[in-house]
Amino acid sequence: MERLIEPQHLQLAVMASGRGSNFEAIQEAIEKGQLNAQIKMLISDKEQAPALLKAEAAGIKAYFIDPCKYSDKAAYEMEVVKKLRENNIDILVLAGYMRLVGAVLLNAYPRRILNIHPALLPSFPGLQAQRQAVNYGVKFSGCTVHLVDDGVDTGPIIAQAVVPVLPDDNEDTLAERILVEEHKLYPRVLQWIAAGKVFIDGSRAIVKDG
Ligand code: GRF
C-alpha cells in the first residue's frame, strides 16, 4: 500500500466544459480554510463555458484551449500539459470536463487526475448518469470521486455520497439533489489528499481518516 501523495499544500488545476459549480465549491472551501490548496488555473475546452468567467471573477487564470485548433487529441493535450507544467500543478481536477482524457494527459499525470461523476459508479457511467438512474428505477444514487484511468468513468474510487431517488424524481430534480453532495464531496476528497490520507492498494484507493 502506498500513499497517493505526501501531505502538502496542493497546487490544483481545474478542467471544466460548462457551468463550473464544482470549481466554485472547491474555491470556496479553500477560501474558508477547509482545504489546504490553491487553484492555480482553470482550463476549458469550450469558449462559452461559464466556468471561465467564474474563474476570472475569482482572480484565477482562465484558459480556453480550443481542441479544434490542434491536429488531434494528442496535440491538444500536449498544449494542456504544457500549461499544467508551467504552473507546477500537482493534481488535475476534472469538474464537468466533457472529454475523455487521452494518453498524453494520463501519462503526464499518472494517478494525479481526479474526476467527479454524478452516479454511484460502477453504475451508470458515461453521459446523462442521472437520467440513467431515474430510468432504471434505482432507489439510491449519488456521486463518485475517482482517479482517472483510460476507461470511461473507471479508475480507483476514493469516495462516494449517496442520495435517495424519490418516486416523483426526474433527471433534473435528482441532479439537483446529487449536486449538493458533489459540492461537499469534492473539496473533502481533495483535503484528504492534501493531508496524505489517501492510499493506493493495487487497483483500490483507500482513505485513512483519523
Ligand atoms: C457535475 O454533475 C459533475 O458530476 C459532472 O458534470 C457536472 C458538472 O457541473 N461530471 P459543474 O460544471 O461543476 O457545475
PDB file of C-alpha atoms and ligand atoms in Angstrom:
ATOM      1  CA  MET A   1       0.000   0.000   0.000  1.00  0.00           C
ATOM      2  CA  GLU A   2       1.442   3.376  -0.944  1.00  0.00           C
ATOM      3  CA  ARG A   3       0.388   6.903  -0.137  1.00  0.00           C
ATOM      4  CA  LEU A   4      -1.071   8.691  -3.138  1.00  0.00           C
ATOM      5  CA  ILE A   5       0.726  11.925  -2.292  1.00  0.00           C
ATOM      6  CA  GLU A   6       2.717  13.171   0.697  1.00  0.00           C
ATOM      7  CA  PRO A   7       0.938  15.787   2.839  1.00  0.00           C
ATOM      8  CA  GLN A   8       1.301  19.157   1.174  1.00  0.00           C
ATOM      9  CA  HIS A   9      -0.302  22.370   0.047  1.00  0.00           C
ATOM     10  CA  LEU A  10      -1.795  21.249  -3.276  1.00  0.00           C
ATOM     11  CA  GLN A  11      -1.434  23.208  -6.477  1.00  0.00           C
ATOM     12  CA  LEU A  12      -4.590  22.424  -8.420  1.00  0.00           C
ATOM     13  CA  ALA A  13      -5.782  22.941 -11.967  1.00  0.00           C
ATOM     14  CA  VAL A  14      -9.441  22.518 -12.796  1.00  0.00           C
ATOM     15  CA  MET A  15     -10.750  21.472 -16.205  1.00  0.00           C
ATOM     16  CA  ALA A  16     -14.380  22.273 -16.907  1.00  0.00           C
ATOM     17  CA  SER A  17     -16.541  22.412 -20.018  1.00  0.00           C
ATOM     18  CA  GLY A  18     -19.611  24.093 -18.539  1.00  0.00           C
ATOM     19  CA  ARG A  19     -21.203  25.685 -15.515  1.00  0.00           C
ATOM     20  CA  GLY A  20     -18.360  25.408 -13.019  1.00  0.00           C
ATOM     21  CA  SER A  21     -20.290  24.939  -9.787  1.00  0.00           C
ATOM     22  CA  ASN A  22     -17.847  22.291  -8.545  1.00  0.00           C
ATOM     23  CA  PHE A  23     -14.987  24.676  -9.284  1.00  0.00           C
ATOM     24  CA  GLU A  24     -16.776  27.283  -7.148  1.00  0.00           C
ATOM     25  CA  ALA A  25     -17.341  24.825  -4.306  1.00  0.00           C
ATOM     26  CA  ILE A  26     -13.650  23.900  -4.260  1.00  0.00           C
ATOM     27  CA  GLN A  27     -12.579  27.553  -4.358  1.00  0.00           C
ATOM     28  CA  GLU A  28     -14.996  28.347  -1.527  1.00  0.00           C
ATOM     29  CA  ALA A  29     -13.557  25.546   0.616  1.00  0.00           C
ATOM     30  CA  ILE A  30     -10.076  26.962   0.029  1.00  0.00           C
ATOM     31  CA  GLU A  31     -11.206  30.461   0.987  1.00  0.00           C
ATOM     32  CA  LYS A  32     -12.824  29.135   4.153  1.00  0.00           C
ATOM     33  CA  GLY A  33      -9.588  27.412   5.130  1.00  0.00           C
ATOM     34  CA  GLN A  34     -11.130  23.948   4.811  1.00  0.00           C
ATOM     35  CA  LEU A  35      -8.835  22.853   2.002  1.00  0.00           C
ATOM     36  CA  ASN A  36      -5.068  23.236   2.015  1.00  0.00           C
ATOM     37  CA  ALA A  37      -4.718  24.013  -1.667  1.00  0.00           C
ATOM     38  CA  GLN A  38      -4.680  26.670  -4.298  1.00  0.00           C
ATOM     39  CA  ILE A  39      -6.420  26.605  -7.673  1.00  0.00           C
ATOM     40  CA  LYS A  40      -3.746  27.961  -9.973  1.00  0.00           C
ATOM     41  CA  MET A  41      -5.727  27.800 -13.170  1.00  0.00           C
ATOM     42  CA  LEU A  42      -8.897  26.703 -14.891  1.00  0.00           C
ATOM     43  CA  ILE A  43      -8.794  25.289 -18.389  1.00  0.00           C
ATOM     44  CA  SER A  44     -11.836  24.870 -20.582  1.00  0.00           C
ATOM     45  CA  ASP A  45     -12.306  23.262 -23.962  1.00  0.00           C
ATOM     46  CA  LYS A  46     -15.406  25.424 -24.500  1.00  0.00           C
ATOM     47  CA  GLU A  47     -15.072  29.121 -25.214  1.00  0.00           C
ATOM     48  CA  GLN A  48     -18.527  29.897 -23.812  1.00  0.00           C
ATOM     49  CA  ALA A  49     -18.147  27.897 -20.609  1.00  0.00           C
ATOM     50  CA  PRO A  50     -19.488  29.911 -17.642  1.00  0.00           C
ATOM     51  CA  ALA A  51     -16.698  28.258 -15.620  1.00  0.00           C
ATOM     52  CA  LEU A  52     -14.161  30.502 -17.398  1.00  0.00           C
ATOM     53  CA  LEU A  53     -15.956  33.646 -16.224  1.00  0.00           C
ATOM     54  CA  LYS A  54     -16.284  32.278 -12.717  1.00  0.00           C
ATOM     55  CA  ALA A  55     -12.534  31.651 -12.564  1.00  0.00           C
ATOM     56  CA  GLU A  56     -11.737  35.126 -13.850  1.00  0.00           C
ATOM     57  CA  ALA A  57     -14.107  36.644 -11.297  1.00  0.00           C
ATOM     58  CA  ALA A  58     -12.225  34.760  -8.581  1.00  0.00           C
ATOM     59  CA  GLY A  59      -8.899  36.106  -9.872  1.00  0.00           C
ATOM     60  CA  ILE A  60      -7.794  32.712 -11.160  1.00  0.00           C
ATOM     61  CA  LYS A  61      -6.085  32.308 -14.526  1.00  0.00           C
ATOM     62  CA  ALA A  62      -8.615  31.004 -17.031  1.00  0.00           C
ATOM     63  CA  TYR A  63      -7.600  29.482 -20.351  1.00  0.00           C
ATOM     64  CA  PHE A  64      -9.730  28.413 -23.255  1.00  0.00           C
ATOM     65  CA  ILE A  65      -7.804  25.800 -25.213  1.00  0.00           C
ATOM     66  CA  ASP A  66      -9.632  25.024 -28.427  1.00  0.00           C
ATOM     67  CA  PRO A  67      -9.327  21.329 -29.333  1.00  0.00           C
ATOM     68  CA  CYS A  68     -10.319  22.165 -32.923  1.00  0.00           C
ATOM     69  CA  LYS A  69      -7.102  24.111 -33.371  1.00  0.00           C
ATOM     70  CA  TYR A  70      -4.988  21.002 -32.971  1.00  0.00           C
ATOM     71  CA  SER A  71      -4.407  18.183 -35.419  1.00  0.00           C
ATOM     72  CA  ASP A  72      -5.512  15.537 -32.932  1.00  0.00           C
ATOM     73  CA  LYS A  73      -6.246  14.815 -29.288  1.00  0.00           C
ATOM     74  CA  ALA A  74      -2.578  14.194 -28.506  1.00  0.00           C
ATOM     75  CA  ALA A  75      -1.538  17.617 -29.823  1.00  0.00           C
ATOM     76  CA  TYR A  76      -4.354  19.310 -27.901  1.00  0.00           C
ATOM     77  CA  GLU A  77      -3.412  17.505 -24.697  1.00  0.00           C
ATOM     78  CA  MET A  78       0.256  18.414 -25.167  1.00  0.00           C
ATOM     79  CA  GLU A  79      -0.791  22.057 -25.006  1.00  0.00           C
ATOM     80  CA  VAL A  80      -2.781  21.338 -21.833  1.00  0.00           C
ATOM     81  CA  VAL A  81       0.216  19.540 -20.287  1.00  0.00           C
ATOM     82  CA  LYS A  82       2.452  22.496 -21.178  1.00  0.00           C
ATOM     83  CA  LYS A  83       0.154  24.847 -19.233  1.00  0.00           C
ATOM     84  CA  LEU A  84      -0.041  22.455 -16.286  1.00  0.00           C
ATOM     85  CA  ARG A  85       3.727  22.069 -16.126  1.00  0.00           C
ATOM     86  CA  GLU A  86       4.317  25.829 -16.378  1.00  0.00           C
ATOM     87  CA  ASN A  87       2.171  26.171 -13.258  1.00  0.00           C
ATOM     88  CA  ASN A  88       3.679  23.253 -11.300  1.00  0.00           C
ATOM     89  CA  ILE A  89       0.329  21.548 -10.947  1.00  0.00           C
ATOM     90  CA  ASP A  90       0.127  18.599  -8.529  1.00  0.00           C
ATOM     91  CA  ILE A  91      -3.433  17.470  -9.189  1.00  0.00           C
ATOM     92  CA  LEU A  92      -5.716  17.959 -12.168  1.00  0.00           C
ATOM     93  CA  VAL A  93      -9.345  18.193 -11.093  1.00  0.00           C
ATOM     94  CA  LEU A  94     -11.912  17.346 -13.747  1.00  0.00           C
ATOM     95  CA  ALA A  95     -15.183  19.075 -12.930  1.00  0.00           C
ATOM     96  CA  GLY A  96     -17.685  18.713 -15.709  1.00  0.00           C
ATOM     97  CA  TYR A  97     -14.965  18.240 -18.331  1.00  0.00           C
ATOM     98  CA  MET A  98     -16.848  16.572 -21.143  1.00  0.00           C
ATOM     99  CA  ARG A  99     -13.987  14.862 -22.987  1.00  0.00           C
ATOM    100  CA  LEU A 100     -12.315  11.555 -22.449  1.00  0.00           C
ATOM    101  CA  VAL A 101      -8.807  12.011 -21.146  1.00  0.00           C
ATOM    102  CA  GLY A 102      -6.240  10.658 -23.598  1.00  0.00           C
ATOM    103  CA  ALA A 103      -2.860   9.002 -23.256  1.00  0.00           C
ATOM    104  CA  VAL A 104      -0.824  12.208 -23.304  1.00  0.00           C
ATOM    105  CA  LEU A 105      -2.523  13.667 -20.227  1.00  0.00           C
ATOM    106  CA  LEU A 106      -2.729  10.330 -18.436  1.00  0.00           C
ATOM    107  CA  ASN A 107       0.958   9.605 -18.952  1.00  0.00           C
ATOM    108  CA  ALA A 108       1.966  13.116 -17.905  1.00  0.00           C
ATOM    109  CA  TYR A 109      -0.127  12.941 -14.696  1.00  0.00           C
ATOM    110  CA  PRO A 110      -0.495   9.283 -13.699  1.00  0.00           C
ATOM    111  CA  ARG A 111      -2.732   8.934 -10.615  1.00  0.00           C
ATOM    112  CA  ARG A 112      -2.891  12.696 -10.460  1.00  0.00           C
ATOM    113  CA  ILE A 113      -6.165  13.281 -12.308  1.00  0.00           C
ATOM    114  CA  LEU A 114      -9.441  13.237 -10.397  1.00  0.00           C
ATOM    115  CA  ASN A 115     -12.982  13.168 -11.701  1.00  0.00           C
ATOM    116  CA  ILE A 116     -16.421  13.537 -10.178  1.00  0.00           C
ATOM    117  CA  HIS A 117     -19.289  11.556 -11.661  1.00  0.00           C
ATOM    118  CA  PRO A 118     -22.964  12.073 -10.779  1.00  0.00           C
ATOM    119  CA  ALA A 119     -23.789   8.416 -10.045  1.00  0.00           C
ATOM    120  CA  LEU A 120     -22.611   5.618  -7.809  1.00  0.00           C
ATOM    121  CA  LEU A 121     -20.000   4.035 -10.063  1.00  0.00           C
ATOM    122  CA  PRO A 122     -19.639   1.485 -11.480  1.00  0.00           C
ATOM    123  CA  SER A 123     -23.367   2.024 -12.094  1.00  0.00           C
ATOM    124  CA  PHE A 124     -24.347   4.474 -14.798  1.00  0.00           C
ATOM    125  CA  PRO A 125     -21.045   5.606 -16.296  1.00  0.00           C
ATOM    126  CA  GLY A 126     -20.963   7.947 -19.278  1.00  0.00           C
ATOM    127  CA  LEU A 127     -23.376  10.679 -20.229  1.00  0.00           C
ATOM    128  CA  GLN A 128     -26.696  11.549 -18.549  1.00  0.00           C
ATOM    129  CA  ALA A 129     -25.979   9.475 -15.473  1.00  0.00           C
ATOM    130  CA  GLN A 130     -28.887  10.986 -13.566  1.00  0.00           C
ATOM    131  CA  ARG A 131     -31.311  10.127 -16.373  1.00  0.00           C
ATOM    132  CA  GLN A 132     -29.926   6.592 -16.496  1.00  0.00           C
ATOM    133  CA  ALA A 133     -30.544   6.226 -12.757  1.00  0.00           C
ATOM    134  CA  VAL A 134     -34.128   7.543 -12.909  1.00  0.00           C
ATOM    135  CA  ASN A 135     -34.952   5.373 -15.909  1.00  0.00           C
ATOM    136  CA  TYR A 136     -33.507   2.276 -14.285  1.00  0.00           C
ATOM    137  CA  GLY A 137     -35.605   2.810 -11.181  1.00  0.00           C
ATOM    138  CA  VAL A 138     -32.819   2.602  -8.611  1.00  0.00           C
ATOM    139  CA  LYS A 139     -33.813   3.847  -5.155  1.00  0.00           C
ATOM    140  CA  PHE A 140     -30.459   5.390  -4.319  1.00  0.00           C
ATOM    141  CA  SER A 141     -27.922   7.216  -6.416  1.00  0.00           C
ATOM    142  CA  GLY A 142     -25.233   9.766  -5.663  1.00  0.00           C
ATOM    143  CA  CYS A 143     -21.799  10.855  -6.767  1.00  0.00           C
ATOM    144  CA  THR A 144     -18.341   9.349  -7.006  1.00  0.00           C
ATOM    145  CA  VAL A 145     -14.883  10.906  -6.892  1.00  0.00           C
ATOM    146  CA  HIS A 146     -12.305   8.679  -8.527  1.00  0.00           C
ATOM    147  CA  LEU A 147      -8.852   8.681 -10.036  1.00  0.00           C
ATOM    148  CA  VAL A 148      -8.966   8.808 -13.802  1.00  0.00           C
ATOM    149  CA  ASP A 149      -7.623   5.956 -15.890  1.00  0.00           C
ATOM    150  CA  ASP A 150      -8.078   5.157 -19.566  1.00  0.00           C
ATOM    151  CA  GLY A 151     -11.656   3.894 -19.200  1.00  0.00           C
ATOM    152  CA  VAL A 152     -14.950   5.772 -19.177  1.00  0.00           C
ATOM    153  CA  ASP A 153     -15.572   6.732 -15.526  1.00  0.00           C
ATOM    154  CA  THR A 154     -13.466   3.838 -14.291  1.00  0.00           C
ATOM    155  CA  GLY A 155     -10.400   4.139 -12.071  1.00  0.00           C
ATOM    156  CA  PRO A 156      -9.973   3.736  -8.308  1.00  0.00           C
ATOM    157  CA  ILE A 157     -12.891   5.135  -6.319  1.00  0.00           C
ATOM    158  CA  ILE A 158     -11.847   7.438  -3.488  1.00  0.00           C
ATOM    159  CA  ALA A 159     -15.250   8.362  -2.079  1.00  0.00           C
ATOM    160  CA  GLN A 160     -18.965   8.319  -2.755  1.00  0.00           C
ATOM    161  CA  ALA A 161     -22.003  10.112  -1.366  1.00  0.00           C
ATOM    162  CA  VAL A 162     -25.497   8.652  -1.511  1.00  0.00           C
ATOM    163  CA  VAL A 163     -28.858  10.321  -2.052  1.00  0.00           C
ATOM    164  CA  PRO A 164     -32.324   8.764  -2.284  1.00  0.00           C
ATOM    165  CA  VAL A 165     -34.119   8.639  -5.615  1.00  0.00           C
ATOM    166  CA  LEU A 166     -37.699   9.679  -4.877  1.00  0.00           C
ATOM    167  CA  PRO A 167     -40.790   8.380  -6.695  1.00  0.00           C
ATOM    168  CA  ASP A 168     -41.500  11.752  -8.352  1.00  0.00           C
ATOM    169  CA  ASP A 169     -37.934  12.461  -9.388  1.00  0.00           C
ATOM    170  CA  ASN A 170     -36.946  13.368 -12.898  1.00  0.00           C
ATOM    171  CA  GLU A 171     -33.346  13.747 -14.043  1.00  0.00           C
ATOM    172  CA  ASP A 172     -33.308  17.434 -13.077  1.00  0.00           C
ATOM    173  CA  THR A 173     -34.576  17.013  -9.524  1.00  0.00           C
ATOM    174  CA  LEU A 174     -32.209  14.111  -8.986  1.00  0.00           C
ATOM    175  CA  ALA A 175     -29.290  16.057 -10.488  1.00  0.00           C
ATOM    176  CA  GLU A 176     -30.005  18.933  -8.103  1.00  0.00           C
ATOM    177  CA  ARG A 177     -30.002  16.629  -5.069  1.00  0.00           C
ATOM    178  CA  ILE A 178     -26.777  14.955  -6.195  1.00  0.00           C
ATOM    179  CA  LEU A 179     -25.080  18.293  -6.915  1.00  0.00           C
ATOM    180  CA  VAL A 180     -25.482  19.378  -3.276  1.00  0.00           C
ATOM    181  CA  GLU A 181     -23.447  16.312  -2.310  1.00  0.00           C
ATOM    182  CA  GLU A 182     -20.891  16.856  -5.091  1.00  0.00           C
ATOM    183  CA  HIS A 183     -20.099  20.277  -3.694  1.00  0.00           C
ATOM    184  CA  LYS A 184     -19.326  18.757  -0.297  1.00  0.00           C
ATOM    185  CA  LEU A 185     -17.573  15.609  -1.503  1.00  0.00           C
ATOM    186  CA  TYR A 186     -15.052  17.054  -3.962  1.00  0.00           C
ATOM    187  CA  PRO A 187     -13.435  19.519  -1.514  1.00  0.00           C
ATOM    188  CA  ARG A 188     -13.454  16.841   1.198  1.00  0.00           C
ATOM    189  CA  VAL A 189     -11.619  14.349  -1.015  1.00  0.00           C
ATOM    190  CA  LEU A 190      -9.097  16.969  -2.068  1.00  0.00           C
ATOM    191  CA  GLN A 191      -8.401  17.777   1.575  1.00  0.00           C
ATOM    192  CA  TRP A 192      -7.892  14.066   2.328  1.00  0.00           C
ATOM    193  CA  ILE A 193      -5.335  14.027  -0.487  1.00  0.00           C
ATOM    194  CA  ALA A 194      -3.659  17.218   0.771  1.00  0.00           C
ATOM    195  CA  ALA A 195      -3.451  15.655   4.232  1.00  0.00           C
ATOM    196  CA  GLY A 196      -1.844  12.471   2.875  1.00  0.00           C
ATOM    197  CA  LYS A 197      -4.813  10.324   3.870  1.00  0.00           C
ATOM    198  CA  VAL A 198      -5.381   8.608   0.530  1.00  0.00           C
ATOM    199  CA  PHE A 199      -3.556   5.373  -0.225  1.00  0.00           C
ATOM    200  CA  ILE A 200      -3.401   3.051  -3.217  1.00  0.00           C
ATOM    201  CA  ASP A 201      -3.662  -0.682  -2.693  1.00  0.00           C
ATOM    202  CA  GLY A 202      -3.447  -2.439  -6.042  1.00  0.00           C
ATOM    203  CA  SER A 203      -6.427  -1.217  -8.010  1.00  0.00           C
ATOM    204  CA  ARG A 204      -8.177   0.256  -4.949  1.00  0.00           C
ATOM    205  CA  ALA A 205      -7.962   3.648  -3.314  1.00  0.00           C
ATOM    206  CA  ILE A 206      -8.296   3.661   0.473  1.00  0.00           C
ATOM    207  CA  VAL A 207      -8.880   6.641   2.744  1.00  0.00           C
ATOM    208  CA  LYS A 208      -7.389   6.528   6.215  1.00  0.00           C
ATOM    209  CA  ASP A 209      -9.113   9.351   8.008  1.00  0.00           C
ATOM    210  CA  GLY A 210      -8.220   9.642  11.660  1.00  0.00           C
TER     211      GLY A 210
HETATM  212  C1  GRF B   1     -21.486  17.562 -12.380  1.00  0.00           C
HETATM  213  O1  GRF B   1     -22.749  16.984 -12.201  1.00  0.00           O
HETATM  214  C2  GRF B   1     -20.408  16.527 -12.418  1.00  0.00           C
HETATM  215  O2  GRF B   1     -20.691  15.409 -11.616  1.00  0.00           O
HETATM  216  C3  GRF B   1     -20.404  16.103 -13.858  1.00  0.00           C
HETATM  217  O3  GRF B   1     -20.644  17.294 -14.565  1.00  0.00           O
HETATM  218  C4  GRF B   1     -21.342  18.210 -13.738  1.00  0.00           C
HETATM  219  C5  GRF B   1     -20.520  19.462 -13.690  1.00  0.00           C
HETATM  220  O4  GRF B   1     -21.197  20.504 -13.041  1.00  0.00           O
HETATM  221  N1  GRF B   1     -19.162  15.452 -14.190  1.00  0.00           N
HETATM  222  P1  GRF B   1     -20.458  21.870 -12.773  1.00  0.00           P
HETATM  223  O5  GRF B   1     -19.917  22.366 -14.116  1.00  0.00           O
HETATM  224  O6  GRF B   1     -19.338  21.630 -11.794  1.00  0.00           O
HETATM  225  O7  GRF B   1     -21.490  22.800 -12.232  1.00  0.00           O
END
